[in-house]
Coordinates of C-alpha atoms in Angstrom, one line a residue:
A1 CA -41.7 70.9 47.2
T2 CA -45.4 69.4 48.3
P3 CA -48.5 71.3 47.6
E4 CA -49.0 70.5 51.4
E5 CA -45.7 72.5 52.3
T6 CA -46.8 75.3 49.6
N7 CA -49.2 75.7 51.0
R8 CA -48.5 76.5 54.6
R9 CA -45.5 78.9 53.2
Y10 CA -48.6 80.5 51.8
H11 CA -50.4 80.3 54.7
Y12 CA -47.7 82.1 56.7
L13 CA -47.3 85.0 53.9
L14 CA -51.1 85.9 54.0
S15 CA -50.5 86.2 58.0
Q16 CA -47.7 88.6 57.4
G17 CA -49.6 90.7 55.5
Q18 CA -49.4 89.7 51.7
M19 CA -52.5 89.9 49.0
G20 CA -51.1 87.9 46.2
L21 CA -49.4 84.8 46.1
S22 CA -47.1 82.9 43.4
V23 CA -47.1 79.7 42.1
A24 CA -44.3 78.2 40.5
F25 CA -44.4 74.5 39.4
D26 CA -42.2 71.6 39.0
L27 CA -40.6 70.4 35.9
P28 CA -42.7 66.9 35.5
T29 CA -45.9 69.5 36.1
L30 CA -44.2 72.1 33.4
M31 CA -44.4 69.0 30.9
G32 CA -47.0 67.5 31.0
F33 CA -46.5 64.5 33.0
D34 CA -47.7 63.3 36.5
A35 CA -45.2 63.0 39.5
D36 CA -45.3 58.9 39.3
H37 CA -44.3 59.1 35.6
P38 CA -41.0 57.4 35.0
T39 CA -40.1 60.3 33.2
S40 CA -40.4 62.2 36.2
I41 CA -38.0 60.2 39.0
G42 CA -35.7 63.2 40.3
E43 CA -37.5 66.0 39.6
V44 CA -40.9 65.4 41.1
G45 CA -40.9 68.7 43.9
K46 CA -38.2 70.3 42.4
C47 CA -38.1 74.1 41.6
G48 CA -41.9 74.4 42.2
V49 CA -44.5 72.3 43.3
A50 CA -46.0 69.3 41.9
I51 CA -49.1 68.9 40.5
S52 CA -50.7 65.7 39.3
S53 CA -54.6 66.0 40.1
L54 CA -57.0 68.2 41.0
E55 CA -57.0 67.0 44.4
D56 CA -53.6 68.2 44.3
M57 CA -54.7 72.0 43.6
E58 CA -57.6 71.6 46.2
T59 CA -55.1 70.4 49.0
L60 CA -52.6 73.7 47.4
F61 CA -55.1 76.3 48.0
A62 CA -57.0 74.8 51.2
G63 CA -58.1 76.9 53.5
I64 CA -57.3 79.9 51.4
P65 CA -59.8 82.1 49.9
L66 CA -59.4 82.2 46.1
G67 CA -62.0 85.0 46.0
D68 CA -60.4 87.2 47.9
V69 CA -56.1 86.8 46.8
T70 CA -55.0 87.0 43.6
V71 CA -52.7 83.9 42.4
S72 CA -49.9 83.9 39.8
M73 CA -49.2 80.8 38.0
T74 CA -45.8 80.3 35.8
I75 CA -47.3 77.8 34.1
N76 CA -47.2 77.2 29.8
S77 CA -47.9 74.4 28.0
P78 CA -50.4 73.1 30.4
A79 CA -52.2 75.9 30.8
S80 CA -55.1 75.6 30.2
I81 CA -55.6 72.4 32.1
I82 CA -53.6 74.4 35.3
W83 CA -55.8 76.6 35.0
A84 CA -58.6 74.6 34.8
M85 CA -57.9 72.4 38.3
Y86 CA -57.4 76.7 39.3
L87 CA -61.3 77.7 38.5
V88 CA -62.5 74.1 39.5
V89 CA -61.4 74.8 43.3
A90 CA -62.3 78.4 43.1
E91 CA -65.8 77.5 42.4
K92 CA -65.6 74.9 45.1
Q93 CA -65.1 77.5 47.7
G94 CA -67.7 79.8 46.3
A95 CA -65.8 82.2 45.0
D96 CA -67.5 84.0 41.5
W97 CA -65.2 83.3 38.5
A98 CA -66.3 87.0 37.1
K99 CA -64.1 88.8 40.4
I100 CA -61.4 86.5 41.1
G101 CA -58.2 87.6 39.7
G102 CA -54.5 86.4 39.3
T103 CA -52.4 85.8 36.0
L104 CA -51.1 82.9 33.6
Q105 CA -47.8 83.0 32.4
N106 CA -49.5 80.7 29.2
D107 CA -46.5 82.0 26.8
I108 CA -46.0 79.5 24.7
L109 CA -43.8 81.3 22.0
K110 CA -40.7 82.3 24.5
E111 CA -40.7 78.2 25.1
F112 CA -39.9 77.8 21.5
I113 CA -37.5 80.7 21.9
A114 CA -36.0 80.2 24.4
Q115 CA -37.1 77.7 27.6
K116 CA -38.0 74.8 25.5
E117 CA -40.8 73.5 27.9
Y118 CA -43.0 73.1 25.6
I119 CA -45.2 69.5 24.7
Y120 CA -47.6 70.1 21.6
P121 CA -46.1 71.4 17.7
P122 CA -46.2 75.7 17.6
K123 CA -50.0 75.8 16.2
P124 CA -51.8 73.6 18.0
S125 CA -49.8 75.4 21.0
M126 CA -51.3 78.9 20.2
R127 CA -55.0 77.3 19.4
L128 CA -54.7 76.6 23.5
V129 CA -53.7 80.0 24.3
T130 CA -56.2 81.9 22.0
D131 CA -59.1 79.6 23.8
S132 CA -57.9 80.2 27.0
I133 CA -57.8 84.2 26.0
E134 CA -61.2 83.9 24.9
F135 CA -61.9 82.0 27.7
A136 CA -60.5 84.7 29.9
T137 CA -62.3 87.7 28.2
R138 CA -65.6 85.8 28.5
H139 CA -65.5 83.9 32.0
T140 CA -63.1 85.6 33.8
P141 CA -62.6 89.2 32.8
K142 CA -60.6 89.8 35.7
F143 CA -57.7 87.3 35.0
N144 CA -55.0 88.2 33.2
P145 CA -54.7 85.1 30.7
I146 CA -51.0 85.8 29.6
S147 CA -48.1 87.1 31.0
I148 CA -46.0 87.6 27.6
S149 CA -42.3 87.0 28.9
G150 CA -38.8 88.5 28.3
Y151 CA -37.3 87.2 31.2
H152 CA -36.6 83.4 29.7
I153 CA -35.2 84.9 26.5
R154 CA -32.7 87.2 28.1
E155 CA -32.1 84.6 31.0
A156 CA -30.5 82.3 27.4
G157 CA -28.4 85.1 26.5
S158 CA -30.6 87.5 24.1
T159 CA -29.5 91.4 23.9
A160 CA -32.1 93.7 25.4
A161 CA -33.4 94.7 22.1
Q162 CA -33.6 90.9 21.1
E163 CA -35.2 91.1 24.7
L164 CA -37.8 93.8 23.5
A165 CA -38.2 92.8 20.1
F166 CA -39.2 88.8 20.2
T167 CA -41.3 89.5 23.3
L168 CA -43.7 92.5 21.8
G169 CA -43.5 90.4 19.0
D170 CA -45.2 87.0 20.4
G171 CA -47.1 89.2 22.2
L172 CA -48.5 91.3 18.2
E173 CA -48.9 87.6 17.5
Y174 CA -50.8 86.4 20.5
V175 CA -53.0 89.9 19.5
R176 CA -53.2 88.5 16.1
W177 CA -54.1 85.3 16.7
A178 CA -57.1 86.5 18.7
V179 CA -58.6 88.7 16.7
A180 CA -58.6 86.1 13.7
R181 CA -60.5 83.9 16.2
G182 CA -63.1 86.8 16.0
M183 CA -62.5 88.9 19.1
D184 CA -62.8 92.8 19.5
V185 CA -59.0 94.0 20.1
D186 CA -60.3 96.4 23.0
E187 CA -61.9 93.5 24.4
F188 CA -59.2 90.7 25.4
A189 CA -55.9 93.7 24.9
P190 CA -56.6 95.6 28.4
R191 CA -56.0 91.9 30.1
L192 CA -52.3 91.4 28.6
S193 CA -49.2 91.8 30.9
F194 CA -45.5 91.2 30.2
F195 CA -43.2 90.1 32.3
F196 CA -39.4 91.6 31.3
N197 CA -35.9 91.4 33.2
C198 CA -34.0 93.7 34.1
H199 CA -29.9 94.0 33.8
N200 CA -26.7 96.2 34.5
D201 CA -26.6 98.5 32.1
F202 CA -28.4 101.0 33.9
F203 CA -29.3 103.5 30.9
E204 CA -29.9 100.8 28.8
E205 CA -32.5 98.9 30.5
I206 CA -34.8 101.9 31.9
A207 CA -34.7 103.0 27.6
K208 CA -35.9 99.8 26.3
F209 CA -38.6 99.6 29.0
R210 CA -39.0 103.3 27.8
A211 CA -39.3 102.4 24.5
A212 CA -41.1 98.7 25.3
R213 CA -44.0 101.4 26.1
R214 CA -43.8 103.5 23.0
I215 CA -43.7 101.2 20.6
W216 CA -46.8 98.6 22.4
A217 CA -48.8 101.7 22.4
R218 CA -47.9 102.9 18.9
E219 CA -48.9 99.3 17.6
M220 CA -52.5 98.5 18.9
R221 CA -53.3 102.0 18.0
E222 CA -52.4 101.7 14.4
T223 CA -51.9 98.3 13.6
F224 CA -55.0 96.6 15.2
G225 CA -57.1 99.9 16.1
A226 CA -57.7 99.7 19.8
K227 CA -59.8 102.4 20.7
N228 CA -59.7 101.6 24.6
P229 CA -56.4 103.5 26.0
R230 CA -56.0 100.3 28.8
S231 CA -55.7 98.2 25.4
W232 CA -52.3 100.9 25.1
L233 CA -51.4 100.0 28.0
C234 CA -47.6 98.2 28.4
R235 CA -48.5 96.4 32.0
F236 CA -45.2 94.8 33.1
H237 CA -43.7 93.3 35.9
T238 CA -39.9 93.2 35.7
Q239 CA -37.8 90.6 37.7
T240 CA -33.8 91.4 38.5
A241 CA -31.3 89.4 36.3
G242 CA -30.9 86.0 38.1
V243 CA -27.9 85.1 35.5
S244 CA -26.1 88.4 36.9
L245 CA -26.2 87.1 40.6
T246 CA -22.3 85.5 41.1
A247 CA -21.9 82.3 44.4
Q248 CA -18.4 84.2 44.6
Q249 CA -19.1 87.5 47.0
P250 CA -23.2 87.1 47.1
E251 CA -23.5 90.4 49.6
I252 CA -22.2 92.6 46.4
N253 CA -25.4 91.1 44.7
V254 CA -27.4 93.1 47.0
V255 CA -25.7 96.5 44.6
R256 CA -26.5 95.0 41.6
V257 CA -30.2 94.3 42.5
A258 CA -30.6 97.8 43.9
L259 CA -29.7 99.3 40.6
Q260 CA -31.6 97.0 37.8
A261 CA -34.7 97.3 40.9
M262 CA -34.6 101.1 40.5
A263 CA -34.0 100.9 36.5
A264 CA -36.9 98.8 36.2
V265 CA -39.1 101.4 38.4
L266 CA -37.2 104.8 36.4
G267 CA -38.4 102.4 33.6
G268 CA -41.8 101.9 34.5
T269 CA -42.7 98.7 36.0
Q270 CA -45.7 98.4 37.3
S271 CA -44.9 95.1 39.0
L272 CA -41.2 94.4 40.9
H273 CA -39.4 91.0 41.6
T274 CA -35.7 92.0 43.4
N275 CA -33.6 88.7 43.6
S276 CA -32.3 87.6 46.6
M277 CA -28.5 88.0 47.4
D278 CA -27.4 83.9 48.0
E279 CA -29.7 82.5 45.2
A280 CA -27.2 81.6 42.9
L281 CA -26.3 79.4 46.0
A282 CA -29.9 77.9 47.0
L283 CA -32.8 78.9 47.9
P284 CA -32.8 82.0 49.3
S285 CA -32.6 82.4 53.0
E286 CA -35.0 84.3 55.4
A287 CA -32.2 87.0 56.2
A288 CA -32.0 87.9 52.1
V289 CA -36.1 87.7 51.0
T290 CA -35.8 90.8 54.1
V291 CA -33.2 92.3 52.1
A292 CA -34.7 91.8 49.2
L293 CA -38.1 93.2 50.5
R294 CA -36.2 95.9 52.0
T295 CA -35.1 97.3 48.8
Q296 CA -37.7 98.2 47.1
Q297 CA -39.5 99.7 50.3
I298 CA -36.4 102.2 50.5
I299 CA -37.0 102.1 46.5
A300 CA -41.0 103.2 47.0
E301 CA -40.7 105.1 50.0
E302 CA -37.4 107.1 50.5
S303 CA -35.7 107.5 47.2
G304 CA -38.4 109.8 45.9
V305 CA -38.0 108.4 42.1
V306 CA -41.7 107.2 42.6
N307 CA -43.3 111.5 42.8
T308 CA -43.2 111.2 38.8
V309 CA -44.3 109.5 35.8
D310 CA -41.0 109.6 33.6
P311 CA -38.2 111.1 35.9
L312 CA -35.6 110.7 32.9
A313 CA -38.0 111.7 30.3
G314 CA -36.4 114.8 27.7
S315 CA -32.4 113.5 28.7
F316 CA -30.8 113.3 25.6
F317 CA -28.5 110.3 26.3
V318 CA -31.7 108.5 27.6
E319 CA -34.4 109.5 24.5
H320 CA -31.2 108.6 22.3
E321 CA -31.3 105.1 23.6
T322 CA -34.7 104.8 24.0
N323 CA -35.0 105.9 19.7
K324 CA -32.0 103.3 19.2
I325 CA -33.6 100.1 20.9
E326 CA -36.8 101.0 19.3
A327 CA -35.3 100.9 15.6
Q328 CA -33.2 97.4 16.7
V329 CA -36.6 96.3 17.7
Y330 CA -38.3 97.5 14.0
D331 CA -35.5 95.6 12.4
Y332 CA -35.9 92.5 14.0
W333 CA -39.1 92.7 13.3
R334 CA -38.2 92.9 9.3
Q335 CA -36.1 90.2 9.6
V336 CA -39.4 87.7 11.1
D337 CA -41.3 89.5 8.5
E338 CA -39.5 88.6 5.6
L339 CA -38.9 84.6 6.7
G340 CA -42.9 84.4 6.9
G341 CA -43.9 85.4 10.7
V342 CA -43.3 84.6 14.3
L343 CA -44.0 81.1 13.3
P344 CA -42.2 80.2 10.2
A345 CA -38.9 81.8 12.2
I346 CA -39.7 79.7 14.7
D347 CA -39.6 77.0 13.1
Q348 CA -36.7 78.3 10.7
G349 CA -34.2 78.5 14.1
F350 CA -33.6 82.2 13.9
Y351 CA -34.5 83.3 17.3
Q352 CA -32.5 80.2 18.5
S353 CA -29.7 81.5 16.5
E354 CA -29.7 85.0 17.1
I355 CA -29.7 84.9 21.1
S356 CA -27.1 81.9 20.8
A357 CA -24.7 84.5 19.4
A358 CA -25.6 87.3 21.6
A359 CA -24.4 85.1 24.4
Y360 CA -21.8 83.9 22.5
R361 CA -20.5 87.1 21.8

């Protein structure tokens, strides 16, 4: 909605003990339009907050100490500009840039592949992302400059293997660009993070996450020569599958979300978003949000699954599925390499056609 309304919601959440905030932006902001631009008519404040100026950003975070809370921002094409506004607000509050924490989504490749909210062509867009990674490394060492997202790829209709292959492939492409800029991989890789989807096929999803952790560690060590163990970590947030929710019998969505959340935890996620049962109908009600929150708390506090790192390791079936997805990932990467790399594959419509075919099937 408006910055004022969103600010009131943030103050409520903080009063309830929350220490991290998430900002969703409306479509005009995501596409780089001011709220008063003719193209923005009918979309201002829908699906997120409208930010057109530094004053809007100051209103959004009025009375919120940015030095004490972490802030995640779902912003991609204009990420560098929106982030600059955020840093100025933090600076005006007296916060130390070296100590503030949070995450930019800032993943432009998945926009070309799936979500389509891009402004500039691929190469200039990649330069902006690389600029932000370099700036974060130098000036905001506790801020994650990019969250590489497979969520939107999966929601667009991809398979689990495609989600993993395309997302990790995007991540490696960002690493290549940063290294080509002259940065040491261990300077920035520990701050890279991922955002995955989790669907209903319980064991396939667990295997997907296990394969992600294994592949990323291998590529960081063997392809890029990373020495810092933190560079090997595939740190990821998971959200349950919005596309799997039904408007009919919304109460049944509670079961879907619980299964998906459990699979994410068994797969090793560090952060989790459980969708609310009524999101196929409208913005979630307070009652539905509470059930979604309690789902996470029951898994964390009552199920016992968090007592060991990799509970299903050694299971013949899970190990087989992990190996299978890993092999599919490398097969997709081979096809991308044959097309000339990630950007040429985007230009040739490879990702888009693969996702479309998977969604049709």
